[in-house]
């Protein structure tokens, strides 16, 4: 199964999907024939495959792709392909509280209800993204929601610039909570049946739209999933909260679509190497080394170097349990230099430690990946 690693900073949000440490999940093997349909990427025998051969690739983030004009979209995907990239990760969601004055939107979340926009300024823009990617021989990873969604104007801050200018301005988890459970905590998204039903309704609309389209490489459940965001977490949120949700939603996607791969998002590490640079903070692929497991049968041994919130489940993420969900085909992790991943070392220059910690972070994920599948 794939391991994804994401290295932070970059104006373009450049992403390099690279290498492979892939094994097909039991769910995937049970639902497919031994040979995958033509044009669809699969995860088999420790590697990604496409049409009978290995599929290795570099890619880029373009979360904003559906906001562009047709002309700009065509030029952008042309340039991405010309630069040698083969995969584009993009937002397949755009939640708003009311119809905007201009620009695409995919779903209105308002008054305790939801309404999906199937029109030319709605999901037909996503159709255009997939069609344009296909025109230039690119694959897409479609992300279904986002952990981060500050309100555009609050007492503390204001999102400046046009709508969609930043990746956190497309709705997401907190938008669902504000709509269905005003005043509620962030993690109600993972547990409240009304919210889960609404999210599954949206997932169904998008997944069914592209279930037979080989341009889609994978469905990503969400970007940077955690227990908290702009809205705080409840005291009961823990790694099992998100793991149970990920199992439920990924299983639901597999019921709708058995041809495409499914991944949790930039939180986990199954054997696949992805390098992503972007200009925002990340989950980084956190661990919960001593947490009880729902799916994992083994765990990375705790040692003094693996201490602190990156390894104790503080963020609500348990990499090892998430990668063990049968309906998850590959995972990912990322590195952002500004995030303190390991305990501070006395007498060591912070920049030097950040550089060293990056290598250690890749190493610990590589070691973890070997617990779940062979290195290629």
Short mmCIF file of C-alpha atoms in Angstrom, two decimals:
data_model
loop_
_atom_site.label_atom_id
_atom_site.label_comp_id
_atom_site.label_asym_id
_atom_site.label_seq_id
_atom_site.Cartn_x
_atom_site.Cartn_y
_atom_site.Cartn_z
CA UNK A 1 0.00 0.00 0.00
CA UNK A 2 1.25 3.47 -0.78
CA UNK A 3 3.19 5.75 1.49
CA UNK A 4 2.82 9.46 0.91
CA UNK A 5 5.18 12.05 2.20
CA UNK A 6 4.54 15.76 2.02
CA UNK A 7 7.26 18.37 2.37
CA UNK A 8 6.01 21.86 3.17
CA UNK A 9 6.39 25.11 1.46
CA UNK A 10 5.87 26.22 -2.04
CA UNK A 11 3.94 28.87 -3.87
CA UNK A 12 2.53 26.46 -6.45
CA UNK A 13 1.96 23.70 -3.89
CA UNK A 14 4.18 21.43 -5.92
CA UNK A 15 3.65 17.78 -5.27
CA UNK A 16 5.77 14.85 -6.27
CA UNK A 17 4.20 11.43 -6.04
CA UNK A 18 7.11 9.11 -6.32
CA UNK A 19 8.24 5.54 -5.76
CA UNK A 20 6.03 2.79 -4.43
CA UNK A 21 5.58 0.47 -1.49
CA UNK A 22 2.16 -0.80 -2.35
CA UNK A 23 0.03 -3.80 -1.48
CA UNK A 24 -3.63 -4.16 -2.37
CA UNK A 25 -6.03 -4.07 0.56
CA UNK A 26 -8.13 -7.18 1.30
CA UNK A 27 -11.25 -5.19 0.35
CA UNK A 28 -9.71 -4.19 -2.95
CA UNK A 29 -8.67 -7.72 -3.81
CA UNK A 30 -12.08 -9.09 -2.94
CA UNK A 31 -13.90 -6.60 -5.14
CA UNK A 32 -11.70 -6.70 -8.26
CA UNK A 33 -10.58 -9.24 -10.78
CA UNK A 34 -6.88 -10.00 -10.82
CA UNK A 35 -6.49 -7.67 -13.79
CA UNK A 36 -7.79 -4.17 -13.23
CA UNK A 37 -9.98 -2.45 -15.85
CA UNK A 38 -8.03 -0.71 -18.57
CA UNK A 39 -6.88 2.77 -17.62
CA UNK A 40 -7.43 2.41 -13.86
CA UNK A 41 -4.53 2.59 -11.42
CA UNK A 42 -4.36 -0.31 -8.98
CA UNK A 43 -2.23 -1.22 -5.96
CA UNK A 44 -0.87 -4.75 -6.25
CA UNK A 45 2.15 -6.74 -5.09
CA UNK A 46 4.01 -3.84 -3.56
CA UNK A 47 3.56 -1.30 -6.36
CA UNK A 48 1.13 0.89 -8.26
CA UNK A 49 0.12 -0.58 -11.60
CA UNK A 50 -1.49 0.80 -14.74
CA UNK A 51 -2.42 -1.28 -17.78
CA UNK A 52 -0.08 -4.12 -16.92
CA UNK A 53 2.95 -2.01 -16.01
CA UNK A 54 4.32 -0.15 -13.01
CA UNK A 55 2.93 3.34 -12.49
CA UNK A 56 5.44 5.79 -11.04
CA UNK A 57 4.76 9.45 -11.12
CA UNK A 58 5.27 13.00 -9.97
CA UNK A 59 2.35 15.31 -9.42
CA UNK A 60 1.20 18.70 -8.22
CA UNK A 61 -1.49 20.22 -6.04
CA UNK A 62 -4.03 22.44 -7.80
CA UNK A 63 -6.81 22.72 -5.21
CA UNK A 64 -8.24 25.70 -7.10
CA UNK A 65 -8.52 23.99 -10.50
CA UNK A 66 -12.32 24.18 -10.78
CA UNK A 67 -12.28 27.92 -10.07
CA UNK A 68 -10.39 28.72 -13.28
CA UNK A 69 -11.85 29.69 -16.64
CA UNK A 70 -11.80 27.00 -19.32
CA UNK A 71 -8.90 28.75 -21.05
CA UNK A 72 -6.81 29.03 -17.88
CA UNK A 73 -7.59 25.46 -16.93
CA UNK A 74 -6.46 24.19 -20.32
CA UNK A 75 -3.25 26.20 -20.17
CA UNK A 76 -2.54 25.08 -16.60
CA UNK A 77 -3.00 21.38 -17.27
CA UNK A 78 -0.99 21.69 -20.48
CA UNK A 79 1.90 23.18 -18.51
CA UNK A 80 1.62 20.60 -15.74
CA UNK A 81 1.83 17.77 -18.26
CA UNK A 82 4.64 19.48 -20.19
CA UNK A 83 6.66 19.72 -16.95
CA UNK A 84 6.54 15.94 -16.60
CA UNK A 85 3.94 15.63 -13.88
CA UNK A 86 1.39 12.84 -14.22
CA UNK A 87 -0.96 13.40 -11.27
CA UNK A 88 -2.92 16.42 -10.00
CA UNK A 89 -4.51 16.55 -6.54
CA UNK A 90 -7.49 18.89 -6.38
CA UNK A 91 -10.49 19.80 -4.24
CA UNK A 92 -13.70 18.00 -5.22
CA UNK A 93 -15.72 20.09 -2.75
CA UNK A 94 -16.76 23.74 -2.54
CA UNK A 95 -19.23 24.33 0.30
CA UNK A 96 -20.87 27.74 0.80
CA UNK A 97 -23.51 29.06 3.24
CA UNK A 98 -25.40 30.80 0.41
CA UNK A 99 -25.18 31.21 -3.34
CA UNK A 100 -22.15 33.43 -4.03
CA UNK A 101 -22.34 36.51 -6.22
CA UNK A 102 -19.99 34.87 -8.70
CA UNK A 103 -17.81 31.83 -9.18
CA UNK A 104 -18.37 28.09 -8.87
CA UNK A 105 -19.78 26.38 -5.80
CA UNK A 106 -20.70 22.72 -5.35
CA UNK A 107 -22.97 22.67 -2.30
CA UNK A 108 -24.97 25.09 -0.16
CA UNK A 109 -24.97 24.27 3.55
CA UNK A 110 -27.58 26.47 5.20
CA UNK A 111 -30.48 26.29 7.64
CA UNK A 112 -29.75 22.74 8.68
CA UNK A 113 -30.03 21.41 5.14
CA UNK A 114 -27.82 20.88 2.11
CA UNK A 115 -28.31 21.42 -1.60
CA UNK A 116 -25.89 20.11 -4.25
CA UNK A 117 -25.30 22.29 -7.30
CA UNK A 118 -25.27 20.11 -10.43
CA UNK A 119 -25.26 23.10 -12.78
CA UNK A 120 -22.63 24.77 -14.99
CA UNK A 121 -21.24 26.69 -11.98
CA UNK A 122 -21.42 23.53 -9.87
CA UNK A 123 -20.26 19.97 -10.35
CA UNK A 124 -20.03 20.49 -14.10
CA UNK A 125 -16.89 22.50 -13.30
CA UNK A 126 -15.47 19.34 -11.73
CA UNK A 127 -16.47 17.49 -14.90
CA UNK A 128 -14.36 20.01 -16.78
CA UNK A 129 -11.38 19.46 -14.47
CA UNK A 130 -11.46 15.70 -15.04
CA UNK A 131 -11.99 16.09 -18.79
CA UNK A 132 -9.09 18.53 -19.12
CA UNK A 133 -6.79 16.32 -17.07
CA UNK A 134 -7.73 13.42 -19.33
CA UNK A 135 -7.00 15.53 -22.42
CA UNK A 136 -3.38 15.87 -21.30
CA UNK A 137 -2.96 12.31 -20.03
CA UNK A 138 -3.05 13.25 -16.34
CA UNK A 139 -4.61 11.41 -13.39
CA UNK A 140 -6.39 13.21 -10.55
CA UNK A 141 -6.71 12.61 -6.82
CA UNK A 142 -10.08 14.04 -5.75
CA UNK A 143 -10.27 15.29 -2.15
CA UNK A 144 -13.77 15.21 -0.64
CA UNK A 145 -13.48 17.63 2.30
CA UNK A 146 -11.04 19.71 4.34
CA UNK A 147 -10.24 19.87 8.04
CA UNK A 148 -9.57 23.62 7.86
CA UNK A 149 -12.34 26.17 7.25
CA UNK A 150 -12.20 29.44 9.20
CA UNK A 151 -15.16 31.71 8.61
CA UNK A 152 -14.32 34.46 6.15
CA UNK A 153 -15.02 37.20 8.71
CA UNK A 154 -14.79 36.69 12.47
CA UNK A 155 -13.96 38.89 15.45
CA UNK A 156 -10.36 37.63 15.29
CA UNK A 157 -9.53 37.39 11.60
CA UNK A 158 -10.69 37.90 8.06
CA UNK A 159 -9.88 35.93 4.94
CA UNK A 160 -8.77 38.51 2.39
CA UNK A 161 -8.79 38.18 -1.36
CA UNK A 162 -11.39 36.64 -3.67
CA UNK A 163 -13.33 33.54 -2.67
CA UNK A 164 -11.23 30.42 -3.19
CA UNK A 165 -7.99 32.40 -2.97
CA UNK A 166 -6.69 30.13 -0.19
CA UNK A 167 -7.16 26.35 0.24
CA UNK A 168 -9.11 26.80 3.48
CA UNK A 169 -11.82 28.87 1.77
CA UNK A 170 -13.83 26.04 0.21
CA UNK A 171 -15.97 24.91 3.12
CA UNK A 172 -15.28 21.58 4.72
CA UNK A 173 -15.75 19.91 8.08
CA UNK A 174 -16.48 23.01 10.16
CA UNK A 175 -18.97 24.21 7.52
CA UNK A 176 -20.99 21.02 8.09
CA UNK A 177 -20.88 21.44 11.87
CA UNK A 178 -21.88 25.11 11.74
CA UNK A 179 -24.83 24.22 9.54
CA UNK A 180 -26.19 21.12 11.23
CA UNK A 181 -24.99 21.59 14.83
CA UNK A 182 -24.42 25.32 15.50
CA UNK A 183 -22.13 25.78 18.49
CA UNK A 184 -20.96 22.19 18.23
CA UNK A 185 -17.43 20.86 18.34
CA UNK A 186 -15.35 20.00 15.30
CA UNK A 187 -15.42 16.25 15.89
CA UNK A 188 -19.22 16.06 15.60
CA UNK A 189 -18.47 15.72 11.90
CA UNK A 190 -17.11 12.24 12.64
CA UNK A 191 -19.87 11.07 14.99
CA UNK A 192 -23.16 12.88 14.43
CA UNK A 193 -25.47 10.77 12.25
CA UNK A 194 -27.16 13.79 10.66
CA UNK A 195 -23.82 15.20 9.53
CA UNK A 196 -22.54 11.80 8.41
CA UNK A 197 -25.70 11.30 6.35
CA UNK A 198 -25.26 14.71 4.70
CA UNK A 199 -21.61 14.06 3.92
CA UNK A 200 -22.39 10.62 2.48
CA UNK A 201 -25.05 12.24 0.32
CA UNK A 202 -22.42 14.55 -1.15
CA UNK A 203 -19.87 11.75 -1.47
CA UNK A 204 -22.40 9.66 -3.38
CA UNK A 205 -23.13 12.48 -5.83
CA UNK A 206 -19.43 13.00 -6.62
CA UNK A 207 -18.28 9.37 -6.59
CA UNK A 208 -21.13 8.15 -8.80
CA UNK A 209 -20.28 10.91 -11.24
CA UNK A 210 -16.78 9.54 -11.86
CA UNK A 211 -16.97 5.89 -10.77
CA UNK A 212 -16.28 4.68 -14.32
CA UNK A 213 -13.76 7.39 -15.25
CA UNK A 214 -10.16 6.11 -15.40
CA UNK A 215 -8.74 9.65 -15.11
CA UNK A 216 -9.46 9.49 -11.37
CA UNK A 217 -6.53 7.86 -9.58
CA UNK A 218 -8.04 7.90 -6.11
CA UNK A 219 -10.61 9.31 -3.72
CA UNK A 220 -9.14 11.14 -0.72
CA UNK A 221 -11.50 11.25 2.27
CA UNK A 222 -10.24 14.59 3.55
CA UNK A 223 -7.34 16.98 3.79
CA UNK A 224 -5.45 17.12 7.10
CA UNK A 225 -8.03 15.31 9.27
CA UNK A 226 -7.75 16.03 13.00
CA UNK A 227 -9.90 16.25 16.12
CA UNK A 228 -9.92 20.05 16.07
CA UNK A 229 -9.76 22.96 13.64
CA UNK A 230 -11.25 26.46 13.80
CA UNK A 231 -13.88 24.79 15.98
CA UNK A 232 -12.46 23.06 19.05
CA UNK A 233 -12.53 19.35 19.78
CA UNK A 234 -14.70 17.75 22.43
CA UNK A 235 -13.04 16.00 25.36
CA UNK A 236 -14.14 12.64 23.96
CA UNK A 237 -12.42 12.89 20.57
CA UNK A 238 -9.51 10.47 20.21
CA UNK A 239 -7.75 8.56 17.41
CA UNK A 240 -10.44 5.88 17.35
CA UNK A 241 -13.04 8.56 16.61
CA UNK A 242 -11.41 9.41 13.28
CA UNK A 243 -10.41 5.81 12.52
CA UNK A 244 -14.03 4.62 12.88
CA UNK A 245 -15.21 7.45 10.62
CA UNK A 246 -12.54 6.69 8.01
CA UNK A 247 -13.55 3.03 8.00
CA UNK A 248 -17.22 3.92 7.57
CA UNK A 249 -16.74 6.43 4.75
CA UNK A 250 -14.08 4.47 2.84
CA UNK A 251 -16.26 1.36 3.04
CA UNK A 252 -19.19 3.36 1.70
CA UNK A 253 -17.09 4.60 -1.23
CA UNK A 254 -16.03 1.03 -2.04
CA UNK A 255 -19.70 0.05 -2.16
CA UNK A 256 -20.30 2.79 -4.74
CA UNK A 257 -17.07 2.37 -6.69
CA UNK A 258 -14.77 -0.66 -6.65
CA UNK A 259 -12.60 0.51 -9.55
CA UNK A 260 -10.74 3.35 -7.83
CA UNK A 261 -8.29 3.49 -4.96
CA UNK A 262 -9.23 5.17 -1.67
CA UNK A 263 -6.93 7.00 0.75
CA UNK A 264 -7.60 8.80 4.04
CA UNK A 265 -5.59 11.94 3.27
CA UNK A 266 -2.33 13.47 4.41
CA UNK A 267 -2.33 11.72 7.72
CA UNK A 268 -1.12 8.18 7.20
CA UNK A 269 1.68 6.09 5.84
CA UNK A 270 1.14 3.04 3.74
CA UNK A 271 3.99 2.09 1.45
CA UNK A 272 4.04 4.75 -1.24
CA UNK A 273 6.32 7.74 -1.41
CA UNK A 274 4.77 11.11 -2.08
CA UNK A 275 6.58 14.41 -1.70
CA UNK A 276 4.38 17.48 -1.46
CA UNK A 277 5.37 21.10 -1.02
CA UNK A 278 2.77 23.65 -0.10
CA UNK A 279 2.19 26.79 1.92
CA UNK A 280 0.00 25.56 4.72
CA UNK A 281 0.29 23.47 7.88
CA UNK A 282 -0.37 19.75 7.85
CA UNK A 283 -1.14 16.66 9.87
CA UNK A 284 2.23 15.18 8.99
CA UNK A 285 1.17 11.57 9.57
CA UNK A 286 0.97 11.47 13.36
CA UNK A 287 1.14 8.34 15.49
CA UNK A 288 -0.49 6.99 18.62
CA UNK A 289 2.01 4.33 19.55
CA UNK A 290 0.38 3.16 22.78
CA UNK A 291 -3.27 3.59 21.78
CA UNK A 292 -5.62 0.60 21.55
CA UNK A 293 -6.07 -0.42 17.90
CA UNK A 294 -9.23 -1.16 15.96
CA UNK A 295 -7.55 -2.62 12.87
CA UNK A 296 -3.76 -2.79 13.29
CA UNK A 297 -2.27 -6.07 14.49
CA UNK A 298 1.17 -4.63 15.21
CA UNK A 299 2.70 -1.32 16.18
CA UNK A 300 5.95 0.62 16.04
CA UNK A 301 7.83 0.08 19.32
CA UNK A 302 7.99 3.19 21.48
CA UNK A 303 11.46 4.50 22.25
CA UNK A 304 12.75 7.74 23.80
CA UNK A 305 13.20 9.42 20.40
CA UNK A 306 9.52 8.89 19.60
CA UNK A 307 7.95 11.12 22.23
CA UNK A 308 5.60 14.07 22.37
CA UNK A 309 2.36 14.95 20.53
CA UNK A 310 3.55 13.56 17.20
CA UNK A 311 3.49 10.09 18.72
CA UNK A 312 0.91 10.13 21.54
CA UNK A 313 -2.34 10.64 19.61
CA UNK A 314 -2.82 14.27 20.64
CA UNK A 315 -4.06 15.23 17.17
CA UNK A 316 -6.58 12.39 16.93
CA UNK A 317 -4.53 10.54 14.32
CA UNK A 318 -3.26 6.97 14.57
CA UNK A 319 -1.29 6.31 11.38
CA UNK A 320 -0.93 2.61 12.06
CA UNK A 321 -4.63 2.01 12.64
CA UNK A 322 -5.70 4.11 9.66
CA UNK A 323 -3.43 2.25 7.25
CA UNK A 324 -4.86 -1.05 8.49
CA UNK A 325 -8.46 -0.28 7.52
CA UNK A 326 -9.37 -2.91 4.88
CA UNK A 327 -11.05 -0.35 2.59
CA UNK A 328 -8.03 2.00 2.55
CA UNK A 329 -5.64 1.29 -0.31
CA UNK A 330 -2.78 3.67 0.42
CA UNK A 331 -1.77 6.36 2.86
CA UNK A 332 0.25 9.53 3.11
CA UNK A 333 2.31 11.74 5.34
CA UNK A 334 3.83 15.16 4.98
CA UNK A 335 6.59 17.31 6.34
CA UNK A 336 6.26 21.00 7.14
CA UNK A 337 9.48 22.54 8.46
CA UNK A 338 7.62 24.85 10.84
CA UNK A 339 6.03 21.94 12.71
CA UNK A 340 7.95 20.59 15.71
CA UNK A 341 7.75 16.82 15.17
CA UNK A 342 10.25 15.59 17.76
CA UNK A 343 11.26 16.76 21.26
CA UNK A 344 13.50 19.86 21.26
CA UNK A 345 17.18 18.97 21.57
CA UNK A 346 19.17 21.10 24.02
CA UNK A 347 22.03 23.00 22.49
CA UNK A 348 21.03 22.25 18.90
CA UNK A 349 20.33 25.01 16.39
CA UNK A 350 16.55 24.94 15.59
CA UNK A 351 17.20 25.01 11.84
CA UNK A 352 19.64 22.12 12.08
CA UNK A 353 17.14 20.17 14.15
CA UNK A 354 14.36 20.81 11.63
CA UNK A 355 16.54 19.46 8.83
CA UNK A 356 17.50 16.43 10.86
CA UNK A 357 13.96 15.84 12.04
CA UNK A 358 12.76 15.74 8.43
CA UNK A 359 15.02 12.80 7.72
CA UNK A 360 14.01 11.09 10.96
CA UNK A 361 10.31 11.60 10.12
CA UNK A 362 10.77 9.91 6.74
CA UNK A 363 12.75 7.13 8.40
CA UNK A 364 10.16 6.35 11.07
CA UNK A 365 7.41 6.24 8.45
CA UNK A 366 9.52 4.00 6.25
CA UNK A 367 10.07 1.65 9.19
CA UNK A 368 6.35 1.70 9.96
CA UNK A 369 5.45 0.94 6.35
CA UNK A 370 7.50 -2.25 6.53
CA UNK A 371 5.11 -3.53 9.19
CA UNK A 372 2.28 -3.50 6.60
CA UNK A 373 3.91 -4.50 3.34
CA UNK A 374 7.29 -5.20 1.74
CA UNK A 375 9.46 -2.47 0.31
CA UNK A 376 9.75 -2.68 -3.44
#
